[in-house]
Short mmCIF file of C-alpha atoms in Angstrom, two decimals:
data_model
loop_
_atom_site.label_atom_id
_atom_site.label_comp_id
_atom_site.label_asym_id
_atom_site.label_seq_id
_atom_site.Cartn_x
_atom_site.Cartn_y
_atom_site.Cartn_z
CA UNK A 79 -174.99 116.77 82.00
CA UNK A 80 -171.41 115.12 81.63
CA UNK A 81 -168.62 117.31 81.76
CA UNK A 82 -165.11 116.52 80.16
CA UNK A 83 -162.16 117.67 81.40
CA UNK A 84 -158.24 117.60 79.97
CA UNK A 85 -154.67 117.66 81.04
CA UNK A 86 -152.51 119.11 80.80
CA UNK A 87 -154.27 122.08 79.46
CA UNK A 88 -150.56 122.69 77.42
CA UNK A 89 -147.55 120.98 77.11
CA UNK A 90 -144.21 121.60 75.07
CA UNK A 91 -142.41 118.62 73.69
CA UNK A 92 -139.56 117.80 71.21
CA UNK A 93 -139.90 116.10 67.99
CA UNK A 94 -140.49 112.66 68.27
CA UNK A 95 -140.84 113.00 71.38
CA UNK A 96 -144.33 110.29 72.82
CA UNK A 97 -147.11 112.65 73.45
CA UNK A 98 -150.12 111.53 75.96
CA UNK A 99 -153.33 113.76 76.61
CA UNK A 100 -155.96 112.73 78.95
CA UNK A 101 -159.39 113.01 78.84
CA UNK A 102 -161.83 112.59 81.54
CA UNK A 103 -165.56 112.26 81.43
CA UNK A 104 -167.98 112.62 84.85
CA UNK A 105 -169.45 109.52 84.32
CA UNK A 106 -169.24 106.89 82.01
CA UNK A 107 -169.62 107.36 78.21
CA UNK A 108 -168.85 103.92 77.16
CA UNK A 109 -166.57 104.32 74.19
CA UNK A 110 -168.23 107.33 72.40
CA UNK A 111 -165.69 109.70 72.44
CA UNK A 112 -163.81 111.80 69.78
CA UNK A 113 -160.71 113.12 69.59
CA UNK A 114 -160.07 116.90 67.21
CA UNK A 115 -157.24 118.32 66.17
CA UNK A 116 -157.20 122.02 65.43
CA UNK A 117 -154.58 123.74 64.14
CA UNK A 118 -154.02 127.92 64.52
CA UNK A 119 -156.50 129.27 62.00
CA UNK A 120 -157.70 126.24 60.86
CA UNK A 121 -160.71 124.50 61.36
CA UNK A 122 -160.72 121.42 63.63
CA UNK A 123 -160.01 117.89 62.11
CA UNK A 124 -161.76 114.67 63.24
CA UNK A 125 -158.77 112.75 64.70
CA UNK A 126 -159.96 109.54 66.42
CA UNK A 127 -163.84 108.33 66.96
CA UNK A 128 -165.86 105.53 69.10
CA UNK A 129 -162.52 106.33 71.72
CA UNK A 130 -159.88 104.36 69.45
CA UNK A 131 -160.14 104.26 65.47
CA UNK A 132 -158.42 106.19 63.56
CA UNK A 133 -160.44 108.45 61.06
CA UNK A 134 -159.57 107.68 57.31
CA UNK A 135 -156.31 109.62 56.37
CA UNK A 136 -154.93 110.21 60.09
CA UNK A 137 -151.43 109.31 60.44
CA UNK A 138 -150.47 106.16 62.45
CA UNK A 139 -148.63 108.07 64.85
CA UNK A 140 -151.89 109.07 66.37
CA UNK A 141 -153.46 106.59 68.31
CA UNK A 142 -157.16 106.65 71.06
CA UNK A 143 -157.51 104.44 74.02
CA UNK A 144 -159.89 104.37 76.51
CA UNK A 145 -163.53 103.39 77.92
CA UNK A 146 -165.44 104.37 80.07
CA UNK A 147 -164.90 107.99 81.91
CA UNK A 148 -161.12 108.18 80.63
CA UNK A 149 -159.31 108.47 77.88
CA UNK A 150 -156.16 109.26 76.16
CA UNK A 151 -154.77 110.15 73.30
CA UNK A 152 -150.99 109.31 72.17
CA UNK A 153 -149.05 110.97 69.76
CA UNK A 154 -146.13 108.50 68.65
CA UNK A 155 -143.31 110.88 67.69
CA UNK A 156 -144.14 114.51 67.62
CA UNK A 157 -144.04 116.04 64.84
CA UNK A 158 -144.10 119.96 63.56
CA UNK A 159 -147.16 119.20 61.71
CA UNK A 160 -148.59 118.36 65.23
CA UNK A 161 -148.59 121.72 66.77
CA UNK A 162 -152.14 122.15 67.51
CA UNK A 163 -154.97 122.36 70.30
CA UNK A 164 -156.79 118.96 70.86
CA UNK A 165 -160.26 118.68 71.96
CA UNK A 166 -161.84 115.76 72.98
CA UNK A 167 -165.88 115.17 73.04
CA UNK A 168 -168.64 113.03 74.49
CA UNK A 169 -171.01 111.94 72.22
CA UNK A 170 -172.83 109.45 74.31
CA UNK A 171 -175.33 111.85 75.68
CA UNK A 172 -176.80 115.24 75.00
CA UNK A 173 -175.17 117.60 75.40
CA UNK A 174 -172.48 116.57 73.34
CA UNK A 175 -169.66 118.35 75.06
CA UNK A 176 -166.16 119.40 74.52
CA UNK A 177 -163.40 119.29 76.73
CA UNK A 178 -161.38 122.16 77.12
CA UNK A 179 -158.66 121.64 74.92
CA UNK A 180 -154.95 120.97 74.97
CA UNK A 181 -152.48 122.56 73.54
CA UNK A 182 -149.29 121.15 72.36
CA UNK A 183 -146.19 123.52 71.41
CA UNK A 184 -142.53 122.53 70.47
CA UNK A 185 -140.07 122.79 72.41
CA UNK B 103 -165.57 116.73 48.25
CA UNK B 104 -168.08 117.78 51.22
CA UNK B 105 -168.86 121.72 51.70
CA UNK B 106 -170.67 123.17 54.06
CA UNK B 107 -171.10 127.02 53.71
CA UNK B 108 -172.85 129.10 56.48
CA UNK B 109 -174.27 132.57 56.05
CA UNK B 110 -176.53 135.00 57.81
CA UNK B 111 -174.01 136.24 60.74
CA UNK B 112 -173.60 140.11 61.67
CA UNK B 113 -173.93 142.37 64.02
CA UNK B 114 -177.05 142.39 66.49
CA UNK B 115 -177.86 144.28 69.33
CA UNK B 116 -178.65 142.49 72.71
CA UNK B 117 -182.06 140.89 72.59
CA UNK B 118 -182.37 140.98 69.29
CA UNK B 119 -182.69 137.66 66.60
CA UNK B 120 -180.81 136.21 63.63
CA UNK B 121 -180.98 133.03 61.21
CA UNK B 122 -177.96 131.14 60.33
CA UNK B 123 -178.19 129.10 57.55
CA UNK B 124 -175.67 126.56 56.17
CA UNK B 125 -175.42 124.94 52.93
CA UNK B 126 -174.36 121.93 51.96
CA UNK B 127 -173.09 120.06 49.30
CA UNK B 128 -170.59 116.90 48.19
CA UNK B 129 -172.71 114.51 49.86
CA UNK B 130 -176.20 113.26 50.67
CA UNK B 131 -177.26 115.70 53.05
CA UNK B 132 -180.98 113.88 54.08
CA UNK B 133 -178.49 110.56 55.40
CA UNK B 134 -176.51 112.81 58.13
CA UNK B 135 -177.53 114.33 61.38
CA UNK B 136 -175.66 117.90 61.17
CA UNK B 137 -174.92 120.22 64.19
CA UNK B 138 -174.19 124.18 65.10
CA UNK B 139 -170.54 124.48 67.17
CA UNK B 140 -169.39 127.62 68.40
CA UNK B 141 -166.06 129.17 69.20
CA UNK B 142 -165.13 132.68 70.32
CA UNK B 143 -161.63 133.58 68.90
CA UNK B 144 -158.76 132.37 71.22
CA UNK B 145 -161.07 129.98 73.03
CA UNK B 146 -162.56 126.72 72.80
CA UNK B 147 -165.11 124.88 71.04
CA UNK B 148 -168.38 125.11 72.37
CA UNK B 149 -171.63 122.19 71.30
CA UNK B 150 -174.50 124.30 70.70
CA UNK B 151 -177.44 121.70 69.18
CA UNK B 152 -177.57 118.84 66.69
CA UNK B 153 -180.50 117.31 64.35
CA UNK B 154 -180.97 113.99 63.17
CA UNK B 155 -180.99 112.94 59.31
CA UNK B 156 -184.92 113.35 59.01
CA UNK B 157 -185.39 115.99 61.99
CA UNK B 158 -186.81 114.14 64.11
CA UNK B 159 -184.84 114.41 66.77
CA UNK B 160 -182.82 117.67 68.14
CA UNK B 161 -180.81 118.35 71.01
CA UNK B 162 -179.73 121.86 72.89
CA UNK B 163 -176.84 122.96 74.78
CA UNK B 164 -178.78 124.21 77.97
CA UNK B 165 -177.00 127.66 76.99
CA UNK B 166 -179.43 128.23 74.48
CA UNK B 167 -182.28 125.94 74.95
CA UNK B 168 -185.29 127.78 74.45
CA UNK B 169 -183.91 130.44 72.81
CA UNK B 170 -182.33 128.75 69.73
CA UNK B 171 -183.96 126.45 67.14
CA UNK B 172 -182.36 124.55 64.87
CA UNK B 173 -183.91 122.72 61.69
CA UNK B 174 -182.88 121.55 58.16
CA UNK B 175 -184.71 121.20 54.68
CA UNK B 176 -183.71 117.88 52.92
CA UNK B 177 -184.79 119.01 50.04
CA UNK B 178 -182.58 122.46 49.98
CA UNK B 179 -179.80 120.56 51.87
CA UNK B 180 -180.03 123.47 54.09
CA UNK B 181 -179.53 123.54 57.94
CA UNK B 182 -180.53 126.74 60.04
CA UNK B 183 -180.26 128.06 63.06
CA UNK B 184 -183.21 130.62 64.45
CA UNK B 185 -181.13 132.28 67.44
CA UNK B 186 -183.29 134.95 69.21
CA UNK B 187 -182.91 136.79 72.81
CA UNK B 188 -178.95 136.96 71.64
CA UNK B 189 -176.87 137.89 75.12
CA UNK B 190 -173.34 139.27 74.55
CA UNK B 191 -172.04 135.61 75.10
CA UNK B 192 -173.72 134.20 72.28
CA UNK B 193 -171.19 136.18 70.03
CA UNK B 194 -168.63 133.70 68.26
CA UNK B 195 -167.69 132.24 64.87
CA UNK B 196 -170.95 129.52 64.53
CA UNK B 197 -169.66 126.82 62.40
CA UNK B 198 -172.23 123.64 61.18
CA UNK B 199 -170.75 120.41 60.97
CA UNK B 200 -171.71 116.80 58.89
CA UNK B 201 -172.31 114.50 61.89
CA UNK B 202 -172.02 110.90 61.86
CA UNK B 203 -173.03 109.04 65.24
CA UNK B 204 -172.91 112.63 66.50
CA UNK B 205 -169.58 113.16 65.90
CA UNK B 206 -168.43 115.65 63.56
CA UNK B 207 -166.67 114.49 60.53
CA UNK B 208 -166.51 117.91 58.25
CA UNK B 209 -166.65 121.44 59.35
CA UNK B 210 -167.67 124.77 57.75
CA UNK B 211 -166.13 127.46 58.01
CA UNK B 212 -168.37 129.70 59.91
CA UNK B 213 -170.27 132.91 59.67
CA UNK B 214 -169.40 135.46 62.76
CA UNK B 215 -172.08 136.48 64.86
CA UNK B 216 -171.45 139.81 66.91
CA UNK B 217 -173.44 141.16 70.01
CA UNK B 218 -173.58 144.18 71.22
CA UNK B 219 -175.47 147.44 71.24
#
C-alpha cells in the first residue's frame, strides 16, 4: 500500500504571509493527488486535483505542484479564511489514502 | 446543488453489524463512483472503500476488508455500507462522498457510528 505523509504536521503564520505544505507519497503516484481543506466543524473541501488544478471556485491564492512521490501545496497570502487542517490524498492506487493532515493557525 | 444524506448510524455493541445508507441527489448518481470516509472527532480522515459508477468495481481499506461491503442502487441513487464484526475502532462520523477519478468532489455530512458494549 502507499502511505502519505505531511509536514509540518502544524504551522502558525501571519496574514499574507506564503504558506508551503508538503506532501510525500512512498512511491510514485504520478500526478493523482488531491489536496482538502477542512475547516473546524466543517466538512472538508476539494482544494486542488490531478496534483495542480485548481477545483472550480478555489481562490487563486491556492496553488498544487508536484509529481511523482512529492508534492506541495502553496498558499499565496494567508488569509483568516485559511485557518484550516489540509489533507492531501493518493488516488493512484487502492487504497486511496490520506495523509495525516496539516494544520495551519494564525499567528 | 449535490446532496448526499447518510443514515443508519447508532450505537452497537462489539461484534455486532449495521447498514449505512446514503442518499443522493442534485446530480446523476449512476455517472459517479462514490466512496465511505471516516473520521473520529479531533482526528483525521480515514479512506474506508469506493465503488465505481455501475459497481463493478470496489475497493477496501485493508482495515475493513472482509468485514465491510459496500454497494449502490442506480436506480434509488442509494449507496450503502454493510459493516459487520464492528471493533471499537470502527467508531467515527462515516461520511459518503461523489467521487470523480476517485477523488472526492462533495461530501455528506455523516451519520455517527458508536462501538461499545
Amino acid at each position: 500500500d502507499i502511505q502519505m505523509t505531511q509536514s509540518p504536521s502544524s504551522l502558525s503564520a501571519s496574514v499574507g504571509d506564503r504558506v508551503t505544505i508538503t506532501c510525500r507519497a512512498s512511491r510514485g503516484i504520478s500526478n493523482y493527488l488531491a489536496w482538502y481543506q477542512q475547516k473546524p466543524g466543517n466538512l472538508p473541501k476539494l482544494l486542488v486535483y490531478d496534483a495542480s488544478t485548481l477545483q472550480s471556485g478555489v481562490p487563486s491564492r491556492f496553488s498544487g505542484s508536484g509529481s511523482g512521490t512529492d508534492f506541495t501545496l502553496t498558499i499565496s497570502g494567508l488569509q483568516p479564511e485559511d485557518v484550516a487542517t489540509y489533507y492531501c490524498q493518493n488516488y493512484y492506487s487502492p487504497p486511496f489514502t490520506f495523509g495525516p493532515g496539516t494544520k495551519v493557525d494564525m499567528k | 446543488e449535490v446532496q448526499l444524506l447518510e443514515s443508519g448510524g447508532g450505537l452497537v455493541q462489539p461484534g455486532g453489524s449495521l447498514r449505512l445508507s446514503c442518499g443522493a441527489s442534485g446530480f446523476t448518481f449512476r455517472d459517479y463512483a462514490m466512496s465511505w470516509v471516516r473520521q473520529t472527532p479531533g482526528k483525521g480522515l480515514e479512506w474506508v472503500s469506493a465503488i465505481s459508477s455501475t459497481g463493478g468495481t470496489i475497493y477496501y481499506a485493508d482495515s475493513v476488508k472482509g468485514r465491510f461491503t459496500i454497494s449502490r442502487d442506480n436506480s434509488k441513487n442509494t449507496l450503502s455500507l454493510q459493516m459487520n464484526s464492528l471493533r471499537a475502532e470502527d467508531a467515527a462520523v462515516y461520511h459518503c462522498a461523489r467521487s470523480s477519478g476517485w477523488r472526492s468532489d462533495h461530501w455528506g455530512q455523516g451519520t455517527l457510528v458508536t462501538v461499545s458494549s
